[in-house]
Every structure is written in structure tokens, then in C-alpha cells.
Amino acid sequence: MFTLLLLFSLLLSCRAHKVGLILPAYAPTTSAAIKDVAEYTLSELGSELILVTREYSLTYLSLLDTICELLDEEVVAIVSASDSTSTAVEADVTSQFHIPYIAAVATDPYLKTADRDFLLFLTPSDKYQSEAIFEILKKYNWLEFSILASADDYGINGIVYLQYLATRDSNFNIRTSSTLTLARIRTRLM
């Protein structure tokens, strides 16, 4: 709550502030769309916010360099389109500087910790997706099912919570639970 109040107070002040935007260079279409939305949002706010955009590659060193560049620019908040794994690294750094970090796409329910007090989410956690899937299973009385998910933070956290929900109710039986890496999915599709 404190972080939200801090962010709104920054938006309402009359002084110009810089807001950092971290985009993954390996996803140019997604990055371009997020940048367009951010620029449009800032223009609609009518405040004097300046968007400082930086891209990073697949390495953690590149990610940390990008964060340091934004900190050198004296941004007052950072918005990121990073996945949950990268968000953990970014939030660990920015929280130490008391910089609000807004995760645009991360959904890992375990990202929010006491050490990451300045971390805000724009998307619902995997926990809610798992609850929705479980409600569908209950509604259609699908008592026996298998789980197939991606082998990343998104899929693994979804599996774990869906398994937890199913084991709490003795009516349900999970036949199998598997993950696929993106490389395995691409190979099978070709």
C-alpha cells in the first residue's frame, strides 16, 4: 500500500520525473507493444513524466547493467516486461534503492517477499489461473485429469498450486503431471 501511495504522489507532483522501462531485446514485437502502451499512458496522464527505455539481452549481466543504467538516470520508478525469473533479480536490486518496480507480465505468486516491498504487479498471479482451472474441473465434474504445462515459472507454479487444490479434495485424481520446455515444444511442432 505504501508503494502505491508513493507512486501516486510522484505522478501528481508538478516536477518532471523519469520512469524507467525495461524491455527484453529478444522479444521485439512484445517490447514494441509495451513501449507504445507506456508512451500512450504517459501522454494521457498529462503529467511531466519522462520515459527512459532500456533493453536487455538474455544474460543476467545485461539485465543488471540495464537496471544500473536506469538508476544512473535517476528514475523514480521502473516498469518491466520481464518474466518472473528476471523480475526476481530486478526487484531484488530496485527494492534496495526504494525504487517502485512495476512487473507488467510476471505472475509468480512467490515473487512478493518482505525484501521486495517496492514490487507491484499488473497481472494476476498463477494462483488465480490455477483456481480458475480447478473451478472448471469442478463445474464439469472432471474428477480425473492430467496436467501439461511449460517448464518455466509460469507453468511450474501453476502445476504446483493446481496439484495442491486437487489433493485437498479427495474426489479428484491427477493421472499425470508433466512439463515441456519451449525447445521440446518447437521440436515436436516441426
Short mmCIF file of N, CA and C in Angstrom, two decimals, residues 9-17 47-49:
data_model
loop_
_atom_site.label_atom_id
_atom_site.label_comp_id
_atom_site.label_asym_id
_atom_site.label_seq_id
_atom_site.Cartn_x
_atom_site.Cartn_y
_atom_site.Cartn_z
N SER A 9 1.76 9.76 -5.48
CA SER A 9 2.25 11.08 -5.10
C SER A 9 3.29 11.59 -6.10
N LEU A 10 4.09 10.67 -6.64
CA LEU A 10 5.06 11.07 -7.66
C LEU A 10 4.36 11.52 -8.94
N LEU A 11 3.30 10.82 -9.29
CA LEU A 11 2.57 11.16 -10.52
C LEU A 11 1.87 12.50 -10.41
N LEU A 12 1.46 12.86 -9.21
CA LEU A 12 0.70 14.10 -9.03
C LEU A 12 1.58 15.32 -8.78
N SER A 13 2.84 15.11 -8.51
CA SER A 13 3.70 16.26 -8.25
C SER A 13 3.96 17.03 -9.55
N CYS A 14 4.31 18.28 -9.41
CA CYS A 14 4.47 19.14 -10.59
C CYS A 14 5.86 19.01 -11.22
N ARG A 15 6.81 18.46 -10.54
CA ARG A 15 8.17 18.33 -11.05
C ARG A 15 8.25 17.18 -12.05
N ALA A 16 9.07 17.32 -13.08
CA ALA A 16 9.26 16.26 -14.06
C ALA A 16 10.03 15.10 -13.43
N HIS A 17 9.59 13.88 -13.71
CA HIS A 17 10.23 12.69 -13.18
C HIS A 17 10.49 11.73 -14.33
N SER A 47 0.96 14.46 -16.97
CA SER A 47 1.96 14.92 -16.02
C SER A 47 3.31 14.97 -16.73
N GLU A 48 4.27 15.46 -16.04
CA GLU A 48 5.58 15.60 -16.64
C GLU A 48 6.45 14.39 -16.31
N LEU A 49 6.06 13.26 -16.87
CA LEU A 49 6.84 12.04 -16.71
C LEU A 49 7.62 11.79 -17.99
#
